[in-house]
């Protein structure tokens, strides 16, 4: 059974909505810069969504006084766009599957600062949305999805796993459609966390470059509507033809230098899609810009594609690493890539890494006859997931 | 120097939760990383950077550069002695 | 749905006095040394359940993840913000940390997934397990894990998330699920169902009646009801939260108890968390 992508919604550092994101991608306009929306003592660039919480609430027609985690606000913005784009009417036969890595930590860290001084202090409204489930439920309620929602949290691969689960539920007949993707808001907790791992670049991130020195964090949300081919009301963006979730079982946080997990994920996803490596036109890499990930992912691509390397790039210099949201946002981009026949530039790249000599696409490139796009999302804990999107009707 | 080495072993045991070990079990010359030594990994390297920063005021910005410094307790002690202000 | 057998199960329930020898259960000292309490509990329980079997999927589920590590990192951040902090507690604050450690210790490259849907986390995982088995996978390892910390309980009480007579519990239960039984099979799933939202006591009972009749089971065949909320009891009553306490994945303990106790006929597990996460599981011997 073909599972089709019928709706897209996104909010990121390069724009609110698909149209704005598309325009920024086309113009090569990065959204990574100084952090403005919350106080932090870490001076690092990040891909902040330019819209503040007050404005998000206004756009969503929520009361000004409502205390809602930014994670949930971003999610509702993107999910609502995706549902409207698909023309889907959510009901009991539609699943809402959302991924997040930190849930409502953006509010909880404010609460906890007061609470730890006095355990009767702190505004409870700030901690009510702490759990990962809270943003998911908030969106499900506002979309009118009555089926109990699902929350996935597998670090940076989370949204890819949400997309995969939606397709699996449709294939096995549990639901007729699924709204799938992920959301994460920047917060001090996450910034300090990645800082403690010493993988934040103080400058702009340079994925696949020999001088790469880490990632820039980002925030945002991206959702797709998946539906059965038999339910199509209009031409879909593309088909989700393959997916795989594996665990590298190499190290708690690091990836293997040879890219074993990444290779397994891509191979299994392509096998499921029935697609040969040489038919892949574009790989939208995980490409975080850390020395470890990019080497590992490059070697995996070399092992898989050999001397027939497809076009590849990382979009993280545009939006930062949006963690639980990344595969949601970046799958929206991948669907656009297939539907509109183009691939996105890998900004900030100048020098191929010594170990592989590989160069990503650095210019906006139109591609005729793009048939299959691979989306990679790898995370801590060895979680490696790959998705294959294919053109609708070969 | 020997006092510093004992102190470092104590820091390692506490910060890396080497609960089964006593300072006497750690050979100051043996490699800290890899299978033949204590078997520490990249996360431990970050913890050792913290030990240096918090206890000796020494900053290492890039964990990859720490490789030689982190070879053994002895090399760590040498580095601290040479760089401590 | 196809029948799913529980071929192995394990439990660590600290409120009942379970205090396992983690050194024996997690022999890898280099990995054990970094684990907080919840990770030790989860890893030990998971390894016990999967012993001797090559699992084809690892699904961990948790309402709130490793709270103690999360709190430690928050405190460090508030104390030393701007400086480099201890990375280990941050790593463990991520929800999939347990799944990752199990993969490492089981040397398993298999499908690995983590659900964090509050009071429905375990039920999310169960849905996935059923899908995986439907896709032809075998030996799916599924666990529910949450830990209790003092400050968390204070916050939950202030939020009204815990009834005044309930105690905040914790635990780690794992199940090895497969489509084929073995001599060791404890029980089989006939069906399960979830509902999110408020329900009156009458609505709960009607829901259960409908669920049973949909599965062609009459009340009299139910020998055991594991209640994690108030409902009409069929057969023997097992109030499992009196043992494990209240927490987001407590249903995993209810399932563990029901599957262990069931000697004939059917067992029903009803769970309700925070008055809006309801679930039903029907087991048969």
XYZ file of C-alpha atoms in Angstrom, chain A residues 8-376:
369
model
C 3.124 19.906 4.982
C 3.603 22.375 7.802
C 6.744 23.953 9.182
C 8.102 26.689 11.393
C 11.819 27.254 11.785
C 14.509 29.879 12.052
C 14.066 30.608 8.346
C 10.373 31.212 8.407
C 6.832 30.624 9.501
C 5.110 28.310 7.085
C 6.169 26.371 4.019
C 6.259 29.405 1.705
C 8.654 31.406 3.882
C 10.907 28.402 4.451
C 11.018 27.725 0.739
C 11.925 31.314 -0.041
C 14.781 31.349 2.479
C 16.132 28.057 1.177
C 16.013 29.377 -2.355
C 17.798 32.593 -1.447
C 20.389 30.836 0.713
C 19.291 32.885 3.726
C 20.322 31.321 7.044
C 18.331 31.848 10.232
C 21.211 31.114 12.594
C 22.298 33.999 14.803
C 22.331 35.427 18.294
C 19.848 34.071 20.859
C 17.261 36.727 21.722
C 14.174 35.076 23.220
C 15.537 33.962 26.592
C 18.471 34.851 28.817
C 21.458 32.534 28.672
C 25.034 32.886 29.755
C 26.249 30.873 26.779
C 27.311 32.981 23.869
C 26.734 30.661 20.928
C 24.794 31.108 17.701
C 21.516 29.235 17.287
C 18.641 28.908 14.859
C 15.896 30.670 16.781
C 12.395 30.967 15.383
C 12.088 34.721 14.968
C 8.532 34.883 16.290
C 8.155 35.337 20.066
C 5.660 33.485 22.248
C 3.242 36.428 22.479
C 3.098 36.690 18.703
C 2.728 32.907 18.332
C -0.262 33.006 20.680
C -1.756 35.844 18.682
C -1.291 33.935 15.431
C -2.880 30.875 17.015
C -5.738 32.943 18.467
C -4.901 31.828 21.998
C -5.496 34.113 24.984
C -2.512 36.318 25.780
C -2.487 35.081 29.362
C -2.356 31.373 28.487
C 0.840 29.751 29.776
C 1.871 27.366 27.024
C 5.311 25.901 26.423
C 7.023 27.198 23.313
C 7.426 23.581 22.234
C 3.639 23.294 22.066
C 3.124 26.664 20.353
C 5.610 25.808 17.613
C 4.015 22.390 17.201
C 0.508 23.771 16.783
C 1.668 26.321 14.212
C 3.210 23.644 12.005
C 0.650 20.895 12.577
C -2.248 23.225 11.813
C -0.625 24.251 8.541
C -0.064 20.619 7.555
C -3.668 19.642 8.263
C -5.037 22.621 6.339
C -2.653 21.950 3.474
C -3.872 18.360 3.224
C -7.511 19.354 3.622
C -7.757 16.662 6.269
C -10.591 16.492 8.764
C -9.148 14.979 11.929
C -11.374 12.474 13.709
C -11.069 9.180 15.541
C -9.507 7.466 12.538
C -6.587 9.878 12.361
C -3.457 9.473 14.484
C -1.410 12.312 15.885
C 2.170 11.220 16.500
C 4.569 13.825 17.753
C 8.216 13.760 18.683
C 10.106 15.961 21.093
C 13.374 15.679 22.944
C 12.830 18.094 25.843
C 9.070 18.648 26.021
C 8.168 21.716 28.052
C 11.611 22.256 29.570
C 11.570 25.881 28.373
C 8.985 26.607 31.102
C 10.106 23.983 33.644
C 13.588 25.472 33.953
C 11.998 28.800 34.886
C 9.795 27.060 37.467
C 12.615 25.019 38.930
C 14.821 28.057 39.529
C 12.210 29.392 41.951
C 11.126 26.019 43.318
C 14.577 24.973 44.472
C 14.834 28.065 46.701
C 11.439 27.371 48.276
C 9.410 24.302 47.421
C 6.160 26.234 47.798
C 7.310 28.780 45.224
C 7.191 28.741 41.445
C 4.161 29.251 39.217
C 2.546 25.850 38.707
C 1.386 26.921 35.252
C 5.057 26.838 34.246
C 5.547 23.197 35.158
C 2.182 21.840 34.038
C 3.524 21.277 30.540
C 6.786 19.656 31.608
C 6.175 16.165 30.268
C 6.849 15.382 26.630
C 3.213 14.379 26.305
C 1.913 17.859 27.176
C 2.798 19.503 23.858
C 1.427 16.499 21.959
C -1.871 16.610 23.841
C -2.160 20.364 23.439
C -1.905 20.032 19.664
C -4.184 16.979 19.473
C -6.854 18.857 21.421
C -6.635 21.937 19.201
C -6.689 19.883 16.018
C -9.633 17.833 17.215
C -7.854 14.478 17.075
C -9.823 12.302 19.467
C -7.711 9.149 19.245
C -5.186 8.974 22.128
C -2.045 10.609 20.752
C 1.485 9.217 20.682
C 4.708 10.849 21.857
C 8.107 9.603 20.757
C 11.393 10.687 22.275
C 14.499 9.139 20.753
C 16.677 12.263 20.840
C 17.673 13.593 17.425
C 16.018 10.784 15.448
C 12.640 11.294 17.138
C 10.627 12.815 14.298
C 11.837 10.239 11.769
C 10.489 7.569 14.085
C 7.187 9.431 14.376
C 6.863 9.534 10.584
C 7.674 5.839 10.376
C 5.140 4.880 13.007
C 2.404 6.827 11.211
C 3.078 4.937 7.998
C 3.062 1.618 9.838
C -0.245 2.373 11.538
C -1.795 3.262 8.183
C -0.428 0.142 6.501
C -1.837 -2.111 9.183
C -5.199 -0.420 9.035
C -5.216 1.124 12.521
C -5.898 4.577 11.082
C -6.697 6.093 7.701
C -4.329 9.035 8.101
C -1.630 10.280 10.427
C -0.279 13.686 11.336
C 3.380 13.038 12.078
C 6.489 15.033 12.906
C 8.245 16.727 15.749
C 8.782 19.867 17.776
C 11.430 21.308 20.054
C 11.994 24.738 21.531
C 15.407 26.040 22.436
C 16.020 26.343 26.144
C 18.933 26.890 28.472
C 18.859 23.235 29.531
C 19.519 21.981 26.019
C 22.125 24.638 25.293
C 24.067 23.742 28.426
C 23.646 20.066 27.697
C 25.222 20.264 24.280
C 27.826 22.648 25.654
C 28.776 20.053 28.274
C 29.355 17.578 25.442
C 31.684 20.143 23.823
C 29.988 19.821 20.460
C 28.665 23.381 20.044
C 30.479 25.487 17.491
C 31.010 29.082 18.712
C 30.962 30.094 15.039
C 28.545 29.095 12.281
C 28.298 25.347 11.789
C 30.076 23.923 8.724
C 28.729 20.436 8.000
C 31.011 18.152 5.977
C 33.752 20.766 5.940
C 37.260 19.803 6.957
C 37.242 22.628 9.516
C 33.855 21.734 11.031
C 33.880 22.144 14.792
C 30.420 21.292 16.029
C 26.769 22.108 15.675
C 24.515 25.112 16.170
C 21.283 24.286 17.927
C 17.950 25.313 16.514
C 14.251 25.137 17.220
C 11.036 24.686 15.353
C 8.471 22.138 14.309
C 7.647 20.221 11.175
C 4.681 17.949 10.445
C 3.499 15.883 7.506
C 0.098 14.431 6.806
C 0.293 10.845 5.641
C -2.666 9.216 3.906
C -3.570 6.101 1.988
C -3.356 6.418 -1.754
C -6.994 5.356 -1.973
C -8.047 8.428 0.036
C -6.242 11.010 -2.093
C -8.191 14.186 -2.772
C -5.386 15.856 -4.690
C -1.942 15.019 -6.036
C 0.365 14.263 -3.101
C 3.833 15.729 -2.656
C 5.417 12.309 -2.737
C 5.237 8.792 -1.345
C 6.933 7.545 1.808
C 8.310 4.403 0.241
C 10.797 3.117 2.785
C 12.011 3.524 6.336
C 14.243 1.838 8.848
C 15.072 2.227 12.496
C 18.226 0.542 13.784
C 20.485 0.904 16.770
C 24.178 1.156 16.170
C 24.984 -0.234 19.636
C 28.429 1.336 19.449
C 28.552 4.025 22.121
C 26.197 5.964 24.388
C 26.565 9.221 22.477
C 29.124 8.852 19.702
C 28.706 7.256 16.292
C 31.070 4.632 14.914
C 33.837 6.082 12.741
C 32.928 3.710 9.913
C 29.243 4.652 9.954
C 27.904 1.150 10.579
C 24.567 2.333 11.999
C 24.005 4.948 9.314
C 24.749 2.393 6.620
C 22.376 -0.176 8.109
C 19.575 2.389 8.353
C 19.964 3.625 4.773
C 20.364 0.118 3.345
C 17.314 -1.262 5.110
C 15.157 1.722 4.171
C 16.165 1.461 0.500
C 15.570 -2.281 0.487
C 12.090 -1.772 1.844
C 11.417 0.884 -0.806
C 12.757 -1.445 -3.505
C 15.145 1.297 -4.585
C 18.743 0.681 -5.716
C 21.383 3.063 -4.353
C 22.085 4.367 -7.874
C 18.472 5.546 -8.179
C 18.770 7.855 -5.176
C 18.947 11.421 -6.447
C 19.518 13.293 -3.210
C 20.461 12.540 0.375
C 19.284 15.075 2.887
C 21.875 14.134 5.457
C 21.750 14.323 9.215
C 24.884 16.495 8.798
C 25.110 18.077 12.228
C 28.548 19.587 11.721
C 30.167 17.646 14.553
C 33.451 15.981 13.639
C 32.062 12.586 14.609
C 28.687 12.569 12.877
C 29.805 13.965 9.571
C 32.744 11.599 9.214
C 30.604 8.629 10.157
C 27.770 9.626 7.834
C 30.174 10.370 4.942
C 31.830 6.982 5.268
C 28.429 5.282 5.373
C 27.431 7.073 2.160
C 30.709 6.084 0.516
C 30.158 2.472 1.485
C 26.591 2.552 0.164
C 26.977 4.599 -3.015
C 30.643 4.041 -3.885
C 31.652 6.174 -6.847
C 28.036 6.923 -7.756
C 27.527 9.416 -4.979
C 24.202 11.231 -5.264
C 23.811 14.919 -4.502
C 23.793 15.463 -0.777
C 23.639 18.348 1.678
C 22.872 19.338 5.229
C 20.250 22.029 5.784
C 21.364 22.587 9.385
C 23.379 25.733 8.509
C 19.979 27.262 7.649
C 18.002 26.265 10.733
C 20.426 24.759 13.254
C 20.027 21.296 14.701
C 16.416 21.236 15.800
C 16.776 17.890 17.638
C 13.408 16.180 18.084
C 11.952 18.362 15.341
C 14.780 17.976 12.854
C 13.511 15.019 10.846
C 10.046 16.616 10.807
C 11.232 19.931 9.424
C 13.767 18.331 7.111
C 11.264 15.783 5.767
C 9.026 18.708 4.850
C 11.997 20.039 2.869
C 12.589 16.615 1.313
C 8.962 16.411 0.191
C 9.315 19.852 -1.404
C 12.528 18.750 -3.041
C 10.745 15.860 -4.774
C 7.597 17.778 -5.618
C 9.448 20.756 -7.057
C 12.615 19.100 -8.394
C 15.379 20.867 -6.525
C 17.996 20.271 -3.863
C 19.117 22.639 -1.141
C 22.576 24.103 -0.665
C 24.878 23.107 2.176
C 25.864 26.575 3.401
C 29.254 27.419 4.939
C 31.099 24.647 3.092
C 34.488 25.307 1.510
C 36.916 22.412 2.043
C 36.190 18.692 1.704
C 37.232 16.658 4.728
C 40.607 14.988 4.304
C 39.310 11.500 5.101
C 36.679 11.321 2.338
C 37.142 14.161 -0.130
C 33.354 14.431 -0.461
C 31.685 17.709 -1.359
C 28.012 18.444 -0.723
C 25.843 20.585 -3.003
C 26.586 24.207 -2.221
C 24.227 25.923 -4.646
C 20.501 25.842 -5.097
C 20.182 23.189 -7.791
C 17.239 22.241 -9.966
C 17.153 18.561 -10.794
C 15.078 17.042 -13.549
C 13.727 13.625 -12.859
C 14.515 13.460 -9.160
C 12.932 10.170 -8.119
C 14.089 9.203 -4.657
C 15.317 11.220 -1.683
C 16.842 9.742 1.465
C 16.395 11.559 4.790
C 18.755 10.623 7.614
